[in-house]
Coordinates of C-alpha atoms and ligand atoms in Angstrom, one line a residue:
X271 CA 28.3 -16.2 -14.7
X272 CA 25.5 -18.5 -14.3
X273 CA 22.2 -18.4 -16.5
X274 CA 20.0 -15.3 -16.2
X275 CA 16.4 -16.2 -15.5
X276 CA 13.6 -13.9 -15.2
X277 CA 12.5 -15.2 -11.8
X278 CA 15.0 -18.4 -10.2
X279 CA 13.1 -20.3 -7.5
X280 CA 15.1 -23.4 -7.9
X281 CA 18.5 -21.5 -6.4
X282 CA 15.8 -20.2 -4.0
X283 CA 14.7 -23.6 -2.8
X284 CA 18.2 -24.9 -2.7
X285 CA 19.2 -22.6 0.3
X286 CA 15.8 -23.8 1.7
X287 CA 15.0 -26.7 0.9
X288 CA 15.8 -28.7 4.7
X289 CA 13.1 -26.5 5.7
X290 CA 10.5 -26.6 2.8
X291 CA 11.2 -30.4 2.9
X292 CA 10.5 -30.9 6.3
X293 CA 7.0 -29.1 6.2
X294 CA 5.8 -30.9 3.2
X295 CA 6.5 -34.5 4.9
X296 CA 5.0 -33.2 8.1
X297 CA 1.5 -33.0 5.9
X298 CA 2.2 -35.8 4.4
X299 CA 2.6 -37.7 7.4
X300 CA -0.5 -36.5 9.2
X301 CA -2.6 -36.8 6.2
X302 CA -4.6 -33.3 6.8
X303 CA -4.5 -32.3 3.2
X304 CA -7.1 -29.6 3.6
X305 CA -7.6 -27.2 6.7
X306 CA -4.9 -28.5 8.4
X307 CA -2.8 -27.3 11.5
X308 CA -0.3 -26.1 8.6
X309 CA -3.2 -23.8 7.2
X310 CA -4.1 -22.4 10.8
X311 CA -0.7 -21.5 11.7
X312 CA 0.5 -19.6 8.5
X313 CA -2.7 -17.6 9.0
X314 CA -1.9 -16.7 12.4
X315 CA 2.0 -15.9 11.2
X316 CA 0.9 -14.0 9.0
X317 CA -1.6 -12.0 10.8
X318 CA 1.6 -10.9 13.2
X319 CA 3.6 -10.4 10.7
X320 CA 1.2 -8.1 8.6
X321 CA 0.2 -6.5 12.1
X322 CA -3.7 -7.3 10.7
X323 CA -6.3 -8.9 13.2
X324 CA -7.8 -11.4 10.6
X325 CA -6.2 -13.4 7.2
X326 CA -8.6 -15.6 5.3
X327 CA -6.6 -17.7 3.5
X328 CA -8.0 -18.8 -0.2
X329 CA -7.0 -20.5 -3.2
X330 CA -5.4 -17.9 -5.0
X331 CA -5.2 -14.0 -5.7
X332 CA -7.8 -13.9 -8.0
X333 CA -10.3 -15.2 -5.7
X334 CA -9.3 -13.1 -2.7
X335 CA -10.1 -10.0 -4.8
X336 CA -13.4 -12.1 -5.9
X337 CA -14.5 -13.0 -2.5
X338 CA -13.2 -9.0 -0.6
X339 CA -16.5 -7.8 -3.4
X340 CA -18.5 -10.4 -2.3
X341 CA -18.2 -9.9 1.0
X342 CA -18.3 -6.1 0.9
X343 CA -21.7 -7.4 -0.5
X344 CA -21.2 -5.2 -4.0
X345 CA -24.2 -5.7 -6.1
X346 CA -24.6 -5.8 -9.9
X347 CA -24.5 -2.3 -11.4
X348 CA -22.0 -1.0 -8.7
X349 CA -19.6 1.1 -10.0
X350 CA -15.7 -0.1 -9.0
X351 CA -12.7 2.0 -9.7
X352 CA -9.3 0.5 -10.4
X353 CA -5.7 1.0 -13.2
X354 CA -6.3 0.4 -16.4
X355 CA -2.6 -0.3 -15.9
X356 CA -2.8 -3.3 -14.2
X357 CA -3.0 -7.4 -14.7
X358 CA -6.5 -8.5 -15.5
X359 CA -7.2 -10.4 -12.5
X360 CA -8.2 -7.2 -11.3
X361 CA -11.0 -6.0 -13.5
X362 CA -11.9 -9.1 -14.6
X363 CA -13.7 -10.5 -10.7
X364 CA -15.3 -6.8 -11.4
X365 CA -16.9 -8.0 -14.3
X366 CA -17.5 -11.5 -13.1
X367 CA -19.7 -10.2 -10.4
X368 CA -21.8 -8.0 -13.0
X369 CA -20.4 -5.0 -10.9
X370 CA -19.2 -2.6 -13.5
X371 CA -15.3 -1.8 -13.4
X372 CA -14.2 1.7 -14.3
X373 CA -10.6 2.2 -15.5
X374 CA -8.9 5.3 -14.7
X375 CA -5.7 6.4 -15.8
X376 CA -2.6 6.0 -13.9
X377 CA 0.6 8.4 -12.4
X378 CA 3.9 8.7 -14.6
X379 CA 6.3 8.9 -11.2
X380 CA 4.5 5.4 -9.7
X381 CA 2.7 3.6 -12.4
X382 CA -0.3 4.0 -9.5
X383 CA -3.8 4.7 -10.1
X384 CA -4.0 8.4 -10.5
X385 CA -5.6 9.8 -7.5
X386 CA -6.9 13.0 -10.0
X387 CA -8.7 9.7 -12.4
X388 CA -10.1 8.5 -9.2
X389 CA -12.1 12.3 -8.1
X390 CA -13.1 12.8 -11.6
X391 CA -14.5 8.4 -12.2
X392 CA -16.3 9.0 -9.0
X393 CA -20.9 9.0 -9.3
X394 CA -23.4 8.2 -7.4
X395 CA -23.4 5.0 -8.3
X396 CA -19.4 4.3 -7.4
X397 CA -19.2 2.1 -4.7
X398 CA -15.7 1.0 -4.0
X399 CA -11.6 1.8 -5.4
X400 CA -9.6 -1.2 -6.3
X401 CA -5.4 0.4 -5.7
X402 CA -3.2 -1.8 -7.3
X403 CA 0.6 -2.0 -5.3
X404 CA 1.8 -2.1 -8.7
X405 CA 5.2 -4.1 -9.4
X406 CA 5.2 -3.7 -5.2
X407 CA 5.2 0.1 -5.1
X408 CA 2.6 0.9 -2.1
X409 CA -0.1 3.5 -3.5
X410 CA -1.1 6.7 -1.9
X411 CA -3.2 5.5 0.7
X412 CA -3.6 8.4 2.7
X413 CA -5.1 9.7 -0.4
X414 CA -7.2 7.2 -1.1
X415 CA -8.4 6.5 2.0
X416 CA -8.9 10.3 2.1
X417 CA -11.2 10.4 -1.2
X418 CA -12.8 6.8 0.1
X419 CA -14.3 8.3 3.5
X420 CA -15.1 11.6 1.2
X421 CA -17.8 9.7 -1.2
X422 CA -18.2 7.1 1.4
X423 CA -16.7 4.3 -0.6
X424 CA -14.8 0.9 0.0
X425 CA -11.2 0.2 -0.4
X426 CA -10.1 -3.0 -1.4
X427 CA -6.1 -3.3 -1.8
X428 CA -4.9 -5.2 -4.8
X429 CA -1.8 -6.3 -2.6
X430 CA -0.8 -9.6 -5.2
X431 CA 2.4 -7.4 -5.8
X432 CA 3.8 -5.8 -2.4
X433 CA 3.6 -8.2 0.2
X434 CA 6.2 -7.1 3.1
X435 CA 6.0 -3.5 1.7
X436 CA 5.5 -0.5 4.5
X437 CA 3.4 2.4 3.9
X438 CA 4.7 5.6 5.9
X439 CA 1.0 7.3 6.9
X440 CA 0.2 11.1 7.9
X441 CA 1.1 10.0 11.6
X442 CA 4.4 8.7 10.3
X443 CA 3.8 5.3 11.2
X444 CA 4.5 2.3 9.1
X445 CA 2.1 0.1 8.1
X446 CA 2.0 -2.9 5.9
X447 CA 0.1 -2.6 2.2
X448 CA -2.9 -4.4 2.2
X449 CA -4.4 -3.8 5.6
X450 CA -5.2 0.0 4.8
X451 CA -8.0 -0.3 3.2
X452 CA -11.5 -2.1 4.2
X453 CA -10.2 -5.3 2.9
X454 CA -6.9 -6.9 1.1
X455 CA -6.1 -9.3 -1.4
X456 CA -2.9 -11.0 -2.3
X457 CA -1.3 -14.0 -4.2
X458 CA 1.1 -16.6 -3.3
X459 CA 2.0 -17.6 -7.0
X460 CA 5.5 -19.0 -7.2
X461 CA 7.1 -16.1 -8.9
X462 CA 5.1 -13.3 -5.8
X463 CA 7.3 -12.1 -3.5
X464 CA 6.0 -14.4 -1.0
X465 CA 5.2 -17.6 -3.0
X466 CA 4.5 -21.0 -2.8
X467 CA 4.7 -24.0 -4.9
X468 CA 1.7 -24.2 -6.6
X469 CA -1.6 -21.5 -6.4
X470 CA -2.4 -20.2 -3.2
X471 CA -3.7 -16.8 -1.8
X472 CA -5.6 -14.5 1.6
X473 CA -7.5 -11.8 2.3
X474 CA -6.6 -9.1 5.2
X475 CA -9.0 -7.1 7.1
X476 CA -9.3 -5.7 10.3
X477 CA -13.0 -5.5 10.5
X478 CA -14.1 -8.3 12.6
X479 CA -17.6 -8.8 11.2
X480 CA -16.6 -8.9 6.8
X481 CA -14.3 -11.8 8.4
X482 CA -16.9 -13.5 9.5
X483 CA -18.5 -12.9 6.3
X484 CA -15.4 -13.5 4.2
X485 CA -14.9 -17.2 6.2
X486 CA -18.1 -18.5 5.4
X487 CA -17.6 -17.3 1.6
X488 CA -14.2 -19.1 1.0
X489 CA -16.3 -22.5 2.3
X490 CA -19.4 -22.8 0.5
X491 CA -21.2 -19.8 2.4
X492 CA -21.3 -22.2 5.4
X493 CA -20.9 -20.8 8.7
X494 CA -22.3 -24.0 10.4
X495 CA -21.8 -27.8 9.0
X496 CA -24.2 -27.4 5.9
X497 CA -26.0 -24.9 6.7
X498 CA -25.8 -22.2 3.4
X499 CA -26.3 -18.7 4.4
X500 CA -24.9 -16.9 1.4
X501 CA -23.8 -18.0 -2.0
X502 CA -20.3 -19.1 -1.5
X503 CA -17.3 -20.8 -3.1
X504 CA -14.7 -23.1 -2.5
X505 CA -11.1 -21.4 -2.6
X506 CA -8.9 -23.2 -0.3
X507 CA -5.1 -22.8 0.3
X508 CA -4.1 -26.8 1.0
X509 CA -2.2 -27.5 3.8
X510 CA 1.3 -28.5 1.6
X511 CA 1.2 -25.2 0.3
X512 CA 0.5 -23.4 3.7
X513 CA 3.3 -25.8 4.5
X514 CA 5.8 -24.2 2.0
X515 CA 4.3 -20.4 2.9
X516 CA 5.1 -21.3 6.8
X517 CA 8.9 -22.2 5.5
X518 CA 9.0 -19.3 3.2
X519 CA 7.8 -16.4 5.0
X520 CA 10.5 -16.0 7.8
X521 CA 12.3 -15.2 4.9
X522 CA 10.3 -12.6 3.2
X523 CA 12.1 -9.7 4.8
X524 CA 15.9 -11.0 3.5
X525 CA 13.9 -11.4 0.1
X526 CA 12.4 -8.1 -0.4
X527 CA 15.7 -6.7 1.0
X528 CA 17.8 -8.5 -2.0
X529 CA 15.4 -7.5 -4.4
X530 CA 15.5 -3.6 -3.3
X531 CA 19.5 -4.0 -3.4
X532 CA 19.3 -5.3 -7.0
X533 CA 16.7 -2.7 -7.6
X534 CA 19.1 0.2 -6.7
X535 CA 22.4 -1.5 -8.3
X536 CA 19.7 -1.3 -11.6
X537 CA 19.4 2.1 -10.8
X538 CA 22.5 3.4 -10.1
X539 CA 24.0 2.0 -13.4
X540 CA 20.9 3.0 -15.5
X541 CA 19.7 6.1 -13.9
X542 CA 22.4 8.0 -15.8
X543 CA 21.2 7.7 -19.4
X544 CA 18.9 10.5 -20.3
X545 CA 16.7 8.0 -22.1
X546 CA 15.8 5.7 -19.2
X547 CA 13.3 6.1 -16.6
X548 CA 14.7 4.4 -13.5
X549 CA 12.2 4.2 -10.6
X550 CA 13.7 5.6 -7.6
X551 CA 15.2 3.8 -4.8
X552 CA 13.9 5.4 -1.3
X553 CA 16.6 5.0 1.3
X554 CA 15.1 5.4 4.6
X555 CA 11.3 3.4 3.8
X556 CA 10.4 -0.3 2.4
X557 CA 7.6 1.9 0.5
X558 CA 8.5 -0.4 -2.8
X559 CA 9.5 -4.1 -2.7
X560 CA 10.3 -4.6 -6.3
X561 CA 8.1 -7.5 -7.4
X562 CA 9.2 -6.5 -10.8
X563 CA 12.2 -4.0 -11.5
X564 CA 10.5 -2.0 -14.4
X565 CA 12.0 0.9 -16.3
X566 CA 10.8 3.0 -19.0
X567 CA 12.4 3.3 -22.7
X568 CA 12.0 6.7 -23.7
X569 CA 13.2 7.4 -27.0
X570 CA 11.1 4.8 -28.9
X571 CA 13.8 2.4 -28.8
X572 CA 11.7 -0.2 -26.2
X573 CA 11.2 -3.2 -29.0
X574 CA 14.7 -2.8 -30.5
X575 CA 15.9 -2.8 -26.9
X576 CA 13.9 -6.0 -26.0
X577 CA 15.4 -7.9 -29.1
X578 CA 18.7 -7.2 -28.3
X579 CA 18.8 -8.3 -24.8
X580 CA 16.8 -11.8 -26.0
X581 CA 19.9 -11.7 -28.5
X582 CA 22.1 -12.1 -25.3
X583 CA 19.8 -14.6 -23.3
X584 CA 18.8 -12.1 -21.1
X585 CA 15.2 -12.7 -20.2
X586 CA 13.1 -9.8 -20.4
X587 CA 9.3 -8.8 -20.2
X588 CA 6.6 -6.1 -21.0
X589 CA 4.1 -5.9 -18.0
X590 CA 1.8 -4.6 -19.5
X591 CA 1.2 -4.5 -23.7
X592 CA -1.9 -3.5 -24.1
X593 CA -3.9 -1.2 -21.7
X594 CA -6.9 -3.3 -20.4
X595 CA -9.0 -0.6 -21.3
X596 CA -8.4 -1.7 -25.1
X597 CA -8.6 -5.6 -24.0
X598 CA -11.5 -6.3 -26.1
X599 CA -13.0 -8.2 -22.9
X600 CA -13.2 -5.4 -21.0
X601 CA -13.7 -1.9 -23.8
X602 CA -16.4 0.1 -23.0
X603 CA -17.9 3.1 -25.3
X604 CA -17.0 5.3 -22.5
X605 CA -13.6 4.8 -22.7
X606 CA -11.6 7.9 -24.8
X607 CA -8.0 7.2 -25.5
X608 CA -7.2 11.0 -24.3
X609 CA -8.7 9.2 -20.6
X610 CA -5.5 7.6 -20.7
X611 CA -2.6 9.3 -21.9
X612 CA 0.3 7.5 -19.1
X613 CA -1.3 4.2 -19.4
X614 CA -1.0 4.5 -23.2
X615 CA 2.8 5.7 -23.0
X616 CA 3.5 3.4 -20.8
X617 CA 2.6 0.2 -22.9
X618 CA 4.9 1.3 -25.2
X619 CA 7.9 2.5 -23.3
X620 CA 7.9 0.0 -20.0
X621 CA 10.5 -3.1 -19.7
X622 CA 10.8 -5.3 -16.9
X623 CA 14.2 -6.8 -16.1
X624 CA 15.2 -10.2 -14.2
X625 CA 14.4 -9.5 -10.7
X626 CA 14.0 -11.8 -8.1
X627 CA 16.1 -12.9 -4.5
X628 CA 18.9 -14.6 -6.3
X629 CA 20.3 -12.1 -8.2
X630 CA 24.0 -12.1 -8.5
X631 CA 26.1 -9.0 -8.8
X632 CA 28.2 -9.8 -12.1
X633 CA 24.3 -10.7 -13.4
X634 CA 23.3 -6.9 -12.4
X635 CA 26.2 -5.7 -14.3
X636 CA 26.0 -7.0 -17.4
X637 CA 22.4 -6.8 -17.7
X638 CA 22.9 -3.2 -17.5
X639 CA 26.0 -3.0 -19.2
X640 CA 24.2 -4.6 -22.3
X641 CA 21.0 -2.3 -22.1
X642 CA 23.6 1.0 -22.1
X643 CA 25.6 -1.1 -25.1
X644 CA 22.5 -0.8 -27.1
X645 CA 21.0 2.5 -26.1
X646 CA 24.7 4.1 -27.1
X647 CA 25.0 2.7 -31.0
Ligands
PLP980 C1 -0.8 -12.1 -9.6 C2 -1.8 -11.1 -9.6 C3 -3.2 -11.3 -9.3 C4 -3.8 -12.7 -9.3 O1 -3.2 -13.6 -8.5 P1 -3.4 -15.2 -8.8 O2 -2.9 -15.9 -7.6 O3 -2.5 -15.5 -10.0 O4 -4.8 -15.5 -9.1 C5 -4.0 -10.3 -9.1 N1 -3.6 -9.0 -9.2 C6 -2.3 -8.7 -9.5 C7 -1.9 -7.3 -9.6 C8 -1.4 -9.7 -9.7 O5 -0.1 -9.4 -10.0

């Protein structure tokens, strides 16, 4: 059986790597390290793929969530909902822009910000709701978009986790996660479902004028050759990454499809121990593309677990530890631990297993094997 790893890009790249080759020496040979053609076309492939009229690509995850607040034009003092079951990036562009984040608590069945924590965060001075796609599960959207329009609030989709995902809406059409709310973020880190070889990221939104806005942002709030209408940063994707993405994302429909078919082999063999959560594997929509497959522990034995399967080189993880609302950066005096009773249970009970495109069957097997093995002494 060959090494388990917690993510394996290099057996990834091998099956690509004509392809990924090719692209990089195509930059290289036309020297356009920044903005070039590369750039432009994985926007536009992306842009069909998503089914989205504008991507603004960036520099990385973090800074598409940055720059969808900036250019929703959220001011210091604005109140912005998101999961206090999440990864920091989140809250933390909150903070950095003075706005001032408000962690709510999140929903056993989908580790998703609970929509019952969003109606009861909401004042007057709310201004937008942050959804995480957490582990690439899409959120309610429907409902959030529902309680959005109610309070007149903005939706911005942390989508870092779910590129490719569908959403099934009222109407019972599919749409992809991150171009449901006003504005999207995601992340092309290496180990994303879509990722490239270094940092890289982009911002979805069908509103014509915030793209405007958001293009100008991403380059130095200039909108003509050095002329500075707004405060602006520089968050570029580079043309050898865009020149990876452009490789990689014909693909991302095979990848999500291998990791849902290692997600439900994890599910059938686990699923039957009364002490393991196993999220559920939905036949019929792409509703969850398994950026992480994470199941929950629940008979206190999550740590002893975690040991054993180190003890077997079987790489293992806790997304997350510590609830962010206890994150000393980010604990506020109006914060009561009976505000988060799932995010705190989760903490303790989550643990997320090798998942990623390359997954072998034998791998599946005795991954699960050993985590029954233990649970059964
Ligand atoms: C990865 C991630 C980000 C940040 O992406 P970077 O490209 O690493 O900056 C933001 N939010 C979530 C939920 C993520 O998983």
């Amino acid at each position: 059986m060959k090494k388990i790893q917690m993510v394996d890009l290099k057996s990834q790249y091998d099956k690509i790597a004509t392809t990924v080759n090719a692209s990089i020496q195509e930059v290289l040979d036309t020297n356009a390290y920044i903005n070039g053609p590369q750039v432009h076309q994985f926007q536009k492939s992306l842009e069909d793929y998503l089914g989205v009229k504008h991507v603004i690509p960036c520099a990385n995850g973090t800074d598409a969530l940055q720059i969808a607040m900036m250019g929703l034009g959220l001011q210091p003092g604005d109140e912005v909902i998101t999961a206090d079951f999440t990864f920091a990036a989140t809250v933390e562009v909150i903070a950095l822009l003075q706005l001032t984040p408000v962690l709510v608590d999140v929903d056993r069945n989908n580790m998703n910000i609970s929509l019952d924590g969003i109606r009861k965060a909401i004042t007057p001075k709310t201004k937008a709701i942050v959804p995480v796609h957490l582990f690439g599960r899409s959120a309610n959207m429907d409902a959030i978009m529902a309680i959005a329009k109610e309070y007149n609030l903005y939706v911005i989709e942390d989508n870092a986790q779910a590129i490719g995902a569908d959403y099934t809406n009222k109407n019972g059409e599919k749409v992809k996660v991150g171009t449901i709310g006003h504005v999207g973020a995601t992340s092309f880190f290496p180990s994303k479902n879509l990722g490239c070889y270094g940092d890289g990221g982009a911002i979805f939104t069908n509103d014509d004028a915030l793209a405007h806005t958001l293009r100008g942002i991403v380059n130095h709030g200039m909108y003509e050759r050095y002329h500075h209408d707004v405060v602006g940063v520089n968050s570029r994707l580079d043309s050898i990454q865009a020149g990876v993405l452009n490789a990689k994302l014909p693909h991302l429909d095979t990848y999500n499809k291998a990791r849902q078919e290692a997600a439900r082999k994890y599910s059938v063999a686990l699923g039957i121990h009364p002490d393991i959560w196993v999220p559920t594997i939905c036949e019929s929509c792409d509703c969850h593309v398994f950026h992480q497959y994470v199941i929950r522990i629940t008979n206190g034995k999550r740590d002893g677990l975690l040991a054993h399967l180190q003890s077997k080189a079987i790489p293992c993880a806790i997304y997350y530890p510590i609830p962010l609302h206890r994150q000393k950066a980010y604990a506020d005096v109006r914060y009561q631990e009976q505000d988060f009773p799932v995010t705190n249970q989760l903490c303790e009970e989550v643990i997320a297993l090798p998942m990623h495109t390359e997954l072998e069957d034998e791998q599946v097997q005795f991954i699960s094997e050993s985590i029954l093995e233990f649970l059964s002494k």
